Amino acid sequence: MKSKASKILTNQLAKQLRRAQVLKGMSETMVGGYRAITKVDGWGEVPKRDELPRYNRIFCRNMAAAFHIEVVAVEPIPETHGLWAGNHVSWMDIPVMGSMVPAFFLSKAEVEKMPAFGRLARACGSLFIKRGSGDSRKVAGQITEFLKKGHSVLFYPEGTTTDGTHIKKIYGKLLQAAMDADKPIQPLVVCYVNDKGELDDQVPFVGDTSFTKSFLNVMDSGPVTAYILPLEKIETTGKIRDELTELLHQSMQQGLEDLHSRVLKKSADSTASNSDTDSTVDNARSVA
């Protein structure tokens, strides 16, 4: 009984220590973000987006690291100017993708009103929109103007999160923005892998899980690697929106399957090919 109680106490202490480390890393990252914005004098009404990308990537990379999540680009991330579209697994997608992608985030207007974080998100160049009103044309118009000014935007066309095993239905109304701005669509996919080489089940923010519970799940999870795979860009010229929607869904679904085949642990009967997979991942780490 004493041994069991001692083990439980040790595990609880380890969990609390880990949580304290995560909170410390988050706090240091937030302070670093505020310092970076101050350095570029970016607290005005109009964010200094031309100077922000490098600082945003550093901030996001540090935030992911605070949660003990390593971000690896399986292939080099292109500097595509256009509408970026990613699969949506968790709220962690923002720091994970933000650490690699040369684009600003599309965010709900409510985020801008959040204490501390909202002000920082605005200063970091996020594009805030009012969603849920059914006026997708107006939202697409906002994104179009943003793209025309030379700024790329990242959004999640599934409209909700998944467990990371597949791509849900794509909602293509916002793709109109890329068409109207005559810019390409740049897809990418992400998956979260635990230390066993399997899809992690703690990072996904799905089902009836509250944000608080999800936050604690990620804090308490073991080491996780987020693998990002950029896909071939989709040109919008000469295409209709329904066609682009279908092309995007196919690209992301096939891309996610490809990513899984490259980074997830293979079964025993495919050991012979594991060396190729290990080589791919090692090369990916060197790219990141």
PDB file of C-alpha atoms in Angstrom:
ATOM      1  CA  MET A   1       0.000   0.000   0.000  1.00  0.00           C
ATOM      2  CA  LYS A   2       2.808   2.418   0.905  1.00  0.00           C
ATOM      3  CA  SER A   3       4.549   1.690  -2.381  1.00  0.00           C
ATOM      4  CA  LYS A   4       1.353   2.340  -4.338  1.00  0.00           C
ATOM      5  CA  ALA A   5       0.648   5.559  -2.451  1.00  0.00           C
ATOM      6  CA  SER A   6       4.223   6.698  -2.994  1.00  0.00           C
ATOM      7  CA  LYS A   7       3.926   6.064  -6.728  1.00  0.00           C
ATOM      8  CA  ILE A   8       0.678   8.032  -6.934  1.00  0.00           C
ATOM      9  CA  LEU A   9       2.238  10.929  -5.027  1.00  0.00           C
ATOM     10  CA  THR A  10       5.305  10.877  -7.280  1.00  0.00           C
ATOM     11  CA  ASN A  11       3.141  10.952 -10.404  1.00  0.00           C
ATOM     12  CA  GLN A  12       1.072  13.830  -9.038  1.00  0.00           C
ATOM     13  CA  LEU A  13       4.190  15.814  -8.187  1.00  0.00           C
ATOM     14  CA  ALA A  14       5.606  15.153 -11.665  1.00  0.00           C
ATOM     15  CA  LYS A  15       2.353  16.354 -13.240  1.00  0.00           C
ATOM     16  CA  GLN A  16       2.311  19.545 -11.195  1.00  0.00           C
ATOM     17  CA  LEU A  17       5.951  20.203 -12.039  1.00  0.00           C
ATOM     18  CA  ARG A  18       5.252  19.733 -15.726  1.00  0.00           C
ATOM     19  CA  ARG A  19       2.293  22.109 -15.572  1.00  0.00           C
ATOM     20  CA  ALA A  20       4.413  24.689 -13.788  1.00  0.00           C
ATOM     21  CA  GLN A  21       7.060  24.396 -16.504  1.00  0.00           C
ATOM     22  CA  VAL A  22       4.450  24.877 -19.240  1.00  0.00           C
ATOM     23  CA  LEU A  23       2.984  27.945 -17.552  1.00  0.00           C
ATOM     24  CA  LYS A  24       6.472  29.368 -17.066  1.00  0.00           C
ATOM     25  CA  GLY A  25       7.246  28.835 -20.760  1.00  0.00           C
ATOM     26  CA  MET A  26       3.947  30.428 -21.801  1.00  0.00           C
ATOM     27  CA  SER A  27       4.554  33.460 -19.595  1.00  0.00           C
ATOM     28  CA  GLU A  28       8.074  33.950 -20.920  1.00  0.00           C
ATOM     29  CA  THR A  29       6.794  33.653 -24.490  1.00  0.00           C
ATOM     30  CA  MET A  30       4.066  36.229 -23.904  1.00  0.00           C
ATOM     31  CA  VAL A  31       6.591  38.635 -22.384  1.00  0.00           C
ATOM     32  CA  GLY A  32       8.862  38.044 -25.367  1.00  0.00           C
ATOM     33  CA  GLY A  33       5.976  38.765 -27.717  1.00  0.00           C
ATOM     34  CA  TYR A  34       5.222  42.083 -26.033  1.00  0.00           C
ATOM     35  CA  ARG A  35       8.892  43.042 -26.180  1.00  0.00           C
ATOM     36  CA  ALA A  36       9.096  42.195 -29.881  1.00  0.00           C
ATOM     37  CA  ILE A  37       6.046  44.315 -30.722  1.00  0.00           C
ATOM     38  CA  THR A  38       7.470  47.184 -28.704  1.00  0.00           C
ATOM     39  CA  LYS A  39      10.777  46.813 -30.551  1.00  0.00           C
ATOM     40  CA  VAL A  40       9.075  47.413 -33.918  1.00  0.00           C
ATOM     41  CA  ASP A  41       6.787  50.061 -32.423  1.00  0.00           C
ATOM     42  CA  GLY A  42       3.789  47.960 -33.376  1.00  0.00           C
ATOM     43  CA  TRP A  43       1.143  49.018 -30.872  1.00  0.00           C
ATOM     44  CA  GLY A  44      -0.557  51.490 -33.202  1.00  0.00           C
ATOM     45  CA  GLU A  45      -3.949  51.152 -34.858  1.00  0.00           C
ATOM     46  CA  VAL A  46      -2.442  49.520 -37.955  1.00  0.00           C
ATOM     47  CA  PRO A  47      -0.163  46.500 -37.291  1.00  0.00           C
ATOM     48  CA  LYS A  48       3.267  46.710 -38.937  1.00  0.00           C
ATOM     49  CA  ARG A  49       2.718  43.551 -40.951  1.00  0.00           C
ATOM     50  CA  ASP A  50       5.744  44.024 -43.188  1.00  0.00           C
ATOM     51  CA  GLU A  51       8.010  43.685 -40.162  1.00  0.00           C
ATOM     52  CA  LEU A  52       6.080  41.040 -38.216  1.00  0.00           C
ATOM     53  CA  PRO A  53       6.485  37.635 -39.954  1.00  0.00           C
ATOM     54  CA  ARG A  54       9.898  36.805 -38.474  1.00  0.00           C
ATOM     55  CA  TYR A  55       8.816  37.780 -34.957  1.00  0.00           C
ATOM     56  CA  ASN A  56       5.527  35.891 -35.301  1.00  0.00           C
ATOM     57  CA  ARG A  57       7.318  32.681 -36.241  1.00  0.00           C
ATOM     58  CA  ILE A  58       9.660  32.980 -33.260  1.00  0.00           C
ATOM     59  CA  PHE A  59       6.737  33.662 -30.912  1.00  0.00           C
ATOM     60  CA  CYS A  60       4.745  30.677 -32.211  1.00  0.00           C
ATOM     61  CA  ARG A  61       7.747  28.357 -32.119  1.00  0.00           C
ATOM     62  CA  ASN A  62       8.430  29.314 -28.497  1.00  0.00           C
ATOM     63  CA  MET A  63       4.782  28.834 -27.567  1.00  0.00           C
ATOM     64  CA  ALA A  64       4.726  25.338 -29.078  1.00  0.00           C
ATOM     65  CA  ALA A  65       7.969  24.520 -27.277  1.00  0.00           C
ATOM     66  CA  ALA A  66       6.428  25.650 -23.990  1.00  0.00           C
ATOM     67  CA  PHE A  67       3.968  22.754 -24.384  1.00  0.00           C
ATOM     68  CA  HIS A  68       6.846  20.394 -25.254  1.00  0.00           C
ATOM     69  CA  ILE A  69       5.723  20.132 -28.868  1.00  0.00           C
ATOM     70  CA  GLU A  70       8.455  19.942 -31.477  1.00  0.00           C
ATOM     71  CA  VAL A  71       7.477  21.241 -34.915  1.00  0.00           C
ATOM     72  CA  VAL A  72       8.997  19.543 -37.959  1.00  0.00           C
ATOM     73  CA  ALA A  73       8.519  20.532 -41.597  1.00  0.00           C
ATOM     74  CA  VAL A  74       8.588  17.290 -43.596  1.00  0.00           C
ATOM     75  CA  GLU A  75       9.372  19.320 -46.713  1.00  0.00           C
ATOM     76  CA  PRO A  76      10.506  22.953 -47.074  1.00  0.00           C
ATOM     77  CA  ILE A  77       7.721  25.451 -46.441  1.00  0.00           C
ATOM     78  CA  PRO A  78       7.198  27.635 -49.535  1.00  0.00           C
ATOM     79  CA  GLU A  79       6.913  31.413 -49.336  1.00  0.00           C
ATOM     80  CA  THR A  80       3.643  31.375 -51.271  1.00  0.00           C
ATOM     81  CA  HIS A  81       1.681  34.614 -51.257  1.00  0.00           C
ATOM     82  CA  GLY A  82      -1.936  33.576 -51.234  1.00  0.00           C
ATOM     83  CA  LEU A  83      -4.699  31.959 -49.218  1.00  0.00           C
ATOM     84  CA  TRP A  84      -3.253  29.212 -47.028  1.00  0.00           C
ATOM     85  CA  ALA A  85      -5.572  26.371 -46.004  1.00  0.00           C
ATOM     86  CA  GLY A  86      -4.762  23.900 -43.234  1.00  0.00           C
ATOM     87  CA  ASN A  87      -6.497  20.968 -41.602  1.00  0.00           C
ATOM     88  CA  HIS A  88      -7.764  21.702 -38.116  1.00  0.00           C
ATOM     89  CA  VAL A  89      -6.987  19.377 -35.207  1.00  0.00           C
ATOM     90  CA  SER A  90      -6.547  21.602 -32.170  1.00  0.00           C
ATOM     91  CA  TRP A  91      -6.066  25.102 -30.828  1.00  0.00           C
ATOM     92  CA  MET A  92      -2.399  24.107 -30.876  1.00  0.00           C
ATOM     93  CA  ASP A  93      -2.549  24.385 -34.679  1.00  0.00           C
ATOM     94  CA  ILE A  94      -2.092  28.136 -34.330  1.00  0.00           C
ATOM     95  CA  PRO A  95       1.362  28.154 -32.685  1.00  0.00           C
ATOM     96  CA  VAL A  96       2.393  25.017 -34.595  1.00  0.00           C
ATOM     97  CA  MET A  97       1.520  26.316 -38.057  1.00  0.00           C
ATOM     98  CA  GLY A  98       2.412  29.871 -37.131  1.00  0.00           C
ATOM     99  CA  SER A  99       5.967  28.778 -36.392  1.00  0.00           C
ATOM    100  CA  MET A 100       6.414  27.753 -40.036  1.00  0.00           C
ATOM    101  CA  VAL A 101       3.862  29.427 -42.286  1.00  0.00           C
ATOM    102  CA  PRO A 102       4.462  32.906 -43.802  1.00  0.00           C
ATOM    103  CA  ALA A 103       0.861  34.004 -43.305  1.00  0.00           C
ATOM    104  CA  PHE A 104      -1.319  35.884 -40.846  1.00  0.00           C
ATOM    105  CA  PHE A 105      -4.198  34.170 -39.095  1.00  0.00           C
ATOM    106  CA  LEU A 106      -7.874  34.604 -39.742  1.00  0.00           C
ATOM    107  CA  SER A 107      -9.429  34.968 -36.300  1.00  0.00           C
ATOM    108  CA  LYS A 108     -12.824  35.502 -34.713  1.00  0.00           C
ATOM    109  CA  ALA A 109     -13.577  39.061 -33.683  1.00  0.00           C
ATOM    110  CA  GLU A 110     -14.090  37.879 -30.097  1.00  0.00           C
ATOM    111  CA  VAL A 111     -10.384  36.990 -29.818  1.00  0.00           C
ATOM    112  CA  GLU A 112      -9.450  40.658 -30.149  1.00  0.00           C
ATOM    113  CA  LYS A 113     -11.357  41.382 -26.922  1.00  0.00           C
ATOM    114  CA  MET A 114      -9.510  38.752 -24.873  1.00  0.00           C
ATOM    115  CA  PRO A 115      -7.379  40.184 -22.036  1.00  0.00           C
ATOM    116  CA  ALA A 116      -3.647  40.434 -22.846  1.00  0.00           C
ATOM    117  CA  PHE A 117      -3.724  37.876 -25.653  1.00  0.00           C
ATOM    118  CA  GLY A 118      -6.249  39.809 -27.767  1.00  0.00           C
ATOM    119  CA  ARG A 119      -4.134  42.943 -27.856  1.00  0.00           C
ATOM    120  CA  LEU A 120      -1.075  40.906 -28.757  1.00  0.00           C
ATOM    121  CA  ALA A 121      -2.941  39.009 -31.489  1.00  0.00           C
ATOM    122  CA  ARG A 122      -4.010  42.302 -33.065  1.00  0.00           C
ATOM    123  CA  ALA A 123      -0.500  43.738 -32.880  1.00  0.00           C
ATOM    124  CA  CYS A 124       0.822  40.528 -34.463  1.00  0.00           C
ATOM    125  CA  GLY A 125      -1.284  41.205 -37.549  1.00  0.00           C
ATOM    126  CA  SER A 126      -4.238  38.816 -37.192  1.00  0.00           C
ATOM    127  CA  LEU A 127      -7.218  39.553 -39.432  1.00  0.00           C
ATOM    128  CA  PHE A 128     -10.313  39.721 -37.238  1.00  0.00           C
ATOM    129  CA  ILE A 129     -13.684  38.931 -38.759  1.00  0.00           C
ATOM    130  CA  LYS A 130     -17.216  38.592 -37.520  1.00  0.00           C
ATOM    131  CA  ARG A 131     -18.366  35.066 -38.221  1.00  0.00           C
ATOM    132  CA  GLY A 132     -21.679  33.360 -37.693  1.00  0.00           C
ATOM    133  CA  SER A 133     -23.744  36.121 -39.259  1.00  0.00           C
ATOM    134  CA  GLY A 134     -24.089  34.159 -42.489  1.00  0.00           C
ATOM    135  CA  ASP A 135     -22.460  36.945 -44.455  1.00  0.00           C
ATOM    136  CA  SER A 136     -19.605  34.885 -45.922  1.00  0.00           C
ATOM    137  CA  ARG A 137     -19.443  37.225 -48.912  1.00  0.00           C
ATOM    138  CA  LYS A 138     -18.491  40.123 -46.646  1.00  0.00           C
ATOM    139  CA  VAL A 139     -15.853  38.005 -44.909  1.00  0.00           C
ATOM    140  CA  ALA A 140     -14.440  36.892 -48.262  1.00  0.00           C
ATOM    141  CA  GLY A 141     -14.304  40.550 -49.261  1.00  0.00           C
ATOM    142  CA  GLN A 142     -12.220  41.379 -46.180  1.00  0.00           C
ATOM    143  CA  ILE A 143      -9.782  38.597 -47.018  1.00  0.00           C
ATOM    144  CA  THR A 144      -9.624  39.699 -50.662  1.00  0.00           C
ATOM    145  CA  GLU A 145      -8.534  43.196 -49.683  1.00  0.00           C
ATOM    146  CA  PHE A 146      -5.989  41.736 -47.275  1.00  0.00           C
ATOM    147  CA  LEU A 147      -4.516  39.540 -50.022  1.00  0.00           C
ATOM    148  CA  LYS A 148      -4.393  42.439 -52.464  1.00  0.00           C
ATOM    149  CA  LYS A 149      -2.332  44.421 -49.964  1.00  0.00           C
ATOM    150  CA  GLY A 150       0.329  41.722 -50.144  1.00  0.00           C
ATOM    151  CA  HIS A 151      -0.475  39.789 -46.977  1.00  0.00           C
ATOM    152  CA  SER A 152      -1.139  36.042 -46.943  1.00  0.00           C
ATOM    153  CA  VAL A 153      -3.893  34.558 -44.791  1.00  0.00           C
ATOM    154  CA  LEU A 154      -4.178  31.134 -43.151  1.00  0.00           C
ATOM    155  CA  PHE A 155      -7.600  29.662 -42.437  1.00  0.00           C
ATOM    156  CA  TYR A 156      -9.181  26.283 -41.652  1.00  0.00           C
ATOM    157  CA  PRO A 157     -11.694  25.368 -44.386  1.00  0.00           C
ATOM    158  CA  GLU A 158     -13.165  22.409 -42.476  1.00  0.00           C
ATOM    159  CA  GLY A 159     -14.732  24.932 -40.115  1.00  0.00           C
ATOM    160  CA  THR A 160     -14.189  22.657 -37.116  1.00  0.00           C
ATOM    161  CA  THR A 161     -11.616  20.333 -35.600  1.00  0.00           C
ATOM    162  CA  THR A 162     -11.088  16.610 -36.230  1.00  0.00           C
ATOM    163  CA  ASP A 163      -9.188  13.824 -34.511  1.00  0.00           C
ATOM    164  CA  GLY A 164      -6.502  14.165 -37.168  1.00  0.00           C
ATOM    165  CA  THR A 165      -7.277  10.946 -39.032  1.00  0.00           C
ATOM    166  CA  HIS A 166      -9.088  12.475 -42.001  1.00  0.00           C
ATOM    167  CA  ILE A 167     -10.257  15.669 -43.690  1.00  0.00           C
ATOM    168  CA  LYS A 168     -13.869  16.654 -43.120  1.00  0.00           C
ATOM    169  CA  LYS A 169     -16.092  18.415 -45.612  1.00  0.00           C
ATOM    170  CA  ILE A 170     -14.483  21.554 -47.005  1.00  0.00           C
ATOM    171  CA  TYR A 171     -16.487  24.772 -46.917  1.00  0.00           C
ATOM    172  CA  GLY A 172     -15.385  26.667 -49.980  1.00  0.00           C
ATOM    173  CA  LYS A 173     -17.132  30.018 -49.695  1.00  0.00           C
ATOM    174  CA  LEU A 174     -14.034  31.808 -48.441  1.00  0.00           C
ATOM    175  CA  LEU A 175     -12.045  30.478 -51.403  1.00  0.00           C
ATOM    176  CA  GLN A 176     -13.792  33.237 -53.339  1.00  0.00           C
ATOM    177  CA  ALA A 177     -11.299  35.617 -51.754  1.00  0.00           C
ATOM    178  CA  ALA A 178      -8.379  33.942 -53.517  1.00  0.00           C
ATOM    179  CA  MET A 179     -10.286  33.981 -56.799  1.00  0.00           C
ATOM    180  CA  ASP A 180     -11.156  37.670 -56.510  1.00  0.00           C
ATOM    181  CA  ALA A 181      -7.586  38.579 -55.529  1.00  0.00           C
ATOM    182  CA  ASP A 182      -6.190  36.326 -58.275  1.00  0.00           C
ATOM    183  CA  LYS A 183      -3.982  34.527 -55.762  1.00  0.00           C
ATOM    184  CA  PRO A 184      -3.303  30.785 -55.372  1.00  0.00           C
ATOM    185  CA  ILE A 185      -4.515  28.521 -52.595  1.00  0.00           C
ATOM    186  CA  GLN A 186      -1.681  26.944 -50.621  1.00  0.00           C
ATOM    187  CA  PRO A 187      -2.763  23.788 -48.743  1.00  0.00           C
ATOM    188  CA  LEU A 188      -0.865  22.173 -45.902  1.00  0.00           C
ATOM    189  CA  VAL A 189      -1.589  19.375 -43.446  1.00  0.00           C
ATOM    190  CA  VAL A 190      -0.437  18.641 -39.913  1.00  0.00           C
ATOM    191  CA  CYS A 191      -0.453  15.589 -37.673  1.00  0.00           C
ATOM    192  CA  TYR A 192       0.570  15.158 -34.042  1.00  0.00           C
ATOM    193  CA  VAL A 193       2.651  12.087 -33.194  1.00  0.00           C
ATOM    194  CA  ASN A 194       3.435  10.755 -29.718  1.00  0.00           C
ATOM    195  CA  ASP A 195       6.661   9.110 -28.561  1.00  0.00           C
ATOM    196  CA  LYS A 196       5.337   5.710 -29.659  1.00  0.00           C
ATOM    197  CA  GLY A 197       5.135   6.862 -33.257  1.00  0.00           C
ATOM    198  CA  GLU A 198       1.323   6.901 -33.211  1.00  0.00           C
ATOM    199  CA  LEU A 199      -1.198   9.676 -33.750  1.00  0.00           C
ATOM    200  CA  ASP A 200      -1.461  11.497 -30.450  1.00  0.00           C
ATOM    201  CA  ASP A 201      -4.917  11.440 -28.841  1.00  0.00           C
ATOM    202  CA  GLN A 202      -4.375  14.232 -26.309  1.00  0.00           C
ATOM    203  CA  VAL A 203      -3.723  17.213 -28.565  1.00  0.00           C
ATOM    204  CA  PRO A 204      -6.902  16.917 -30.714  1.00  0.00           C
ATOM    205  CA  PHE A 205      -9.647  19.239 -29.436  1.00  0.00           C
ATOM    206  CA  VAL A 206     -12.779  17.324 -30.393  1.00  0.00           C
ATOM    207  CA  GLY A 207     -16.118  16.108 -29.076  1.00  0.00           C
ATOM    208  CA  ASP A 208     -17.569  17.514 -25.863  1.00  0.00           C
ATOM    209  CA  THR A 209     -14.172  18.313 -24.359  1.00  0.00           C
ATOM    210  CA  SER A 210     -14.078  21.783 -22.833  1.00  0.00           C
ATOM    211  CA  PHE A 211     -11.201  24.124 -23.628  1.00  0.00           C
ATOM    212  CA  THR A 212     -10.001  23.901 -20.015  1.00  0.00           C
ATOM    213  CA  LYS A 213      -9.926  20.097 -20.163  1.00  0.00           C
ATOM    214  CA  SER A 214      -8.184  20.181 -23.541  1.00  0.00           C
ATOM    215  CA  PHE A 215      -5.632  22.664 -22.222  1.00  0.00           C
ATOM    216  CA  LEU A 216      -4.826  20.386 -19.284  1.00  0.00           C
ATOM    217  CA  ASN A 217      -4.662  17.338 -21.575  1.00  0.00           C
ATOM    218  CA  VAL A 218      -2.004  19.003 -23.697  1.00  0.00           C
ATOM    219  CA  MET A 219      -0.094  20.184 -20.623  1.00  0.00           C
ATOM    220  CA  ASP A 220      -0.069  16.646 -19.213  1.00  0.00           C
ATOM    221  CA  SER A 221       0.713  14.781 -22.425  1.00  0.00           C
ATOM    222  CA  GLY A 222       4.097  13.261 -23.165  1.00  0.00           C
ATOM    223  CA  PRO A 223       6.505  14.562 -25.805  1.00  0.00           C
ATOM    224  CA  VAL A 224       4.692  15.246 -29.086  1.00  0.00           C
ATOM    225  CA  THR A 225       6.021  16.036 -32.541  1.00  0.00           C
ATOM    226  CA  ALA A 226       3.891  18.090 -34.920  1.00  0.00           C
ATOM    227  CA  TYR A 227       4.719  17.208 -38.519  1.00  0.00           C
ATOM    228  CA  ILE A 228       3.763  19.714 -41.208  1.00  0.00           C
ATOM    229  CA  LEU A 229       3.591  18.868 -44.897  1.00  0.00           C
ATOM    230  CA  PRO A 230       3.055  21.680 -47.426  1.00  0.00           C
ATOM    231  CA  LEU A 231       1.208  20.558 -50.546  1.00  0.00           C
ATOM    232  CA  GLU A 232       1.272  21.732 -54.135  1.00  0.00           C
ATOM    233  CA  LYS A 233      -0.380  25.121 -54.506  1.00  0.00           C
ATOM    234  CA  ILE A 234      -3.660  25.350 -56.403  1.00  0.00           C
ATOM    235  CA  GLU A 235      -3.972  28.090 -58.979  1.00  0.00           C
ATOM    236  CA  THR A 236      -7.350  29.809 -59.018  1.00  0.00           C
ATOM    237  CA  THR A 237      -7.263  31.372 -62.498  1.00  0.00           C
ATOM    238  CA  GLY A 238      -9.936  29.955 -64.802  1.00  0.00           C
ATOM    239  CA  LYS A 239     -11.580  27.821 -62.098  1.00  0.00           C
ATOM    240  CA  ILE A 240     -14.974  28.054 -60.421  1.00  0.00           C
ATOM    241  CA  ARG A 241     -15.405  27.864 -56.660  1.00  0.00           C
ATOM    242  CA  ASP A 242     -16.973  24.386 -56.583  1.00  0.00           C
ATOM    243  CA  GLU A 243     -14.057  23.068 -58.611  1.00  0.00           C
ATOM    244  CA  LEU A 244     -11.554  24.651 -56.229  1.00  0.00           C
ATOM    245  CA  THR A 245     -13.404  23.251 -53.234  1.00  0.00           C
ATOM    246  CA  GLU A 246     -13.191  19.719 -54.610  1.00  0.00           C
ATOM    247  CA  LEU A 247      -9.540  20.122 -55.613  1.00  0.00           C
ATOM    248  CA  LEU A 248      -8.669  21.426 -52.156  1.00  0.00           C
ATOM    249  CA  HIS A 249     -10.423  18.544 -50.410  1.00  0.00           C
ATOM    250  CA  GLN A 250      -8.690  15.966 -52.590  1.00  0.00           C
ATOM    251  CA  SER A 251      -5.321  17.609 -52.084  1.00  0.00           C
ATOM    252  CA  MET A 252      -5.644  17.766 -48.305  1.00  0.00           C
ATOM    253  CA  GLN A 253      -7.023  14.238 -47.927  1.00  0.00           C
ATOM    254  CA  GLN A 254      -4.318  12.706 -50.107  1.00  0.00           C
ATOM    255  CA  GLY A 255      -1.712  14.905 -48.445  1.00  0.00           C
ATOM    256  CA  LEU A 256      -2.758  13.796 -44.963  1.00  0.00           C
ATOM    257  CA  GLU A 257      -2.594  10.140 -45.986  1.00  0.00           C
ATOM    258  CA  ASP A 258       0.855  10.745 -47.442  1.00  0.00           C
ATOM    259  CA  LEU A 259       2.000  12.499 -44.280  1.00  0.00           C
ATOM    260  CA  HIS A 260       0.792   9.622 -42.110  1.00  0.00           C
ATOM    261  CA  SER A 261       2.598   7.089 -44.279  1.00  0.00           C
ATOM    262  CA  ARG A 262       5.811   9.060 -43.914  1.00  0.00           C
ATOM    263  CA  VAL A 263       5.897   9.789 -40.191  1.00  0.00           C
ATOM    264  CA  LEU A 264       3.792   7.234 -38.322  1.00  0.00           C
ATOM    265  CA  LYS A 265       5.411   4.082 -36.996  1.00  0.00           C
ATOM    266  CA  LYS A 266       5.166   1.193 -39.439  1.00  0.00           C
ATOM    267  CA  SER A 267       3.934  -2.272 -38.491  1.00  0.00           C
ATOM    268  CA  ALA A 268       6.401  -5.117 -37.973  1.00  0.00           C
ATOM    269  CA  ASP A 269       5.929  -6.489 -41.483  1.00  0.00           C
ATOM    270  CA  SER A 270       7.179  -3.239 -42.996  1.00  0.00           C
ATOM    271  CA  THR A 271      10.373  -2.983 -40.972  1.00  0.00           C
ATOM    272  CA  ALA A 272      12.402  -3.167 -44.148  1.00  0.00           C
ATOM    273  CA  SER A 273      11.072   0.199 -45.269  1.00  0.00           C
ATOM    274  CA  ASN A 274      11.520   1.902 -41.915  1.00  0.00           C
ATOM    275  CA  SER A 275      15.017   3.063 -42.793  1.00  0.00           C
ATOM    276  CA  ASP A 276      13.563   5.104 -45.649  1.00  0.00           C
ATOM    277  CA  THR A 277      10.978   6.635 -43.315  1.00  0.00           C
ATOM    278  CA  ASP A 278      13.634   7.431 -40.707  1.00  0.00           C
ATOM    279  CA  SER A 279      15.741   9.089 -43.401  1.00  0.00           C
ATOM    280  CA  THR A 280      12.762  11.210 -44.499  1.00  0.00           C
ATOM    281  CA  VAL A 281      12.088  12.360 -40.937  1.00  0.00           C
ATOM    282  CA  ASP A 282      15.778  13.100 -40.301  1.00  0.00           C
ATOM    283  CA  ASN A 283      15.858  15.222 -43.456  1.00  0.00           C
ATOM    284  CA  ALA A 284      12.658  16.944 -42.310  1.00  0.00           C
ATOM    285  CA  ARG A 285      14.245  17.900 -39.010  1.00  0.00           C
ATOM    286  CA  SER A 286      17.194  19.402 -40.822  1.00  0.00           C
ATOM    287  CA  VAL A 287      14.767  21.510 -42.881  1.00  0.00           C
ATOM    288  CA  ALA A 288      12.964  22.742 -39.755  1.00  0.00           C
TER     289      ALA A 288
END
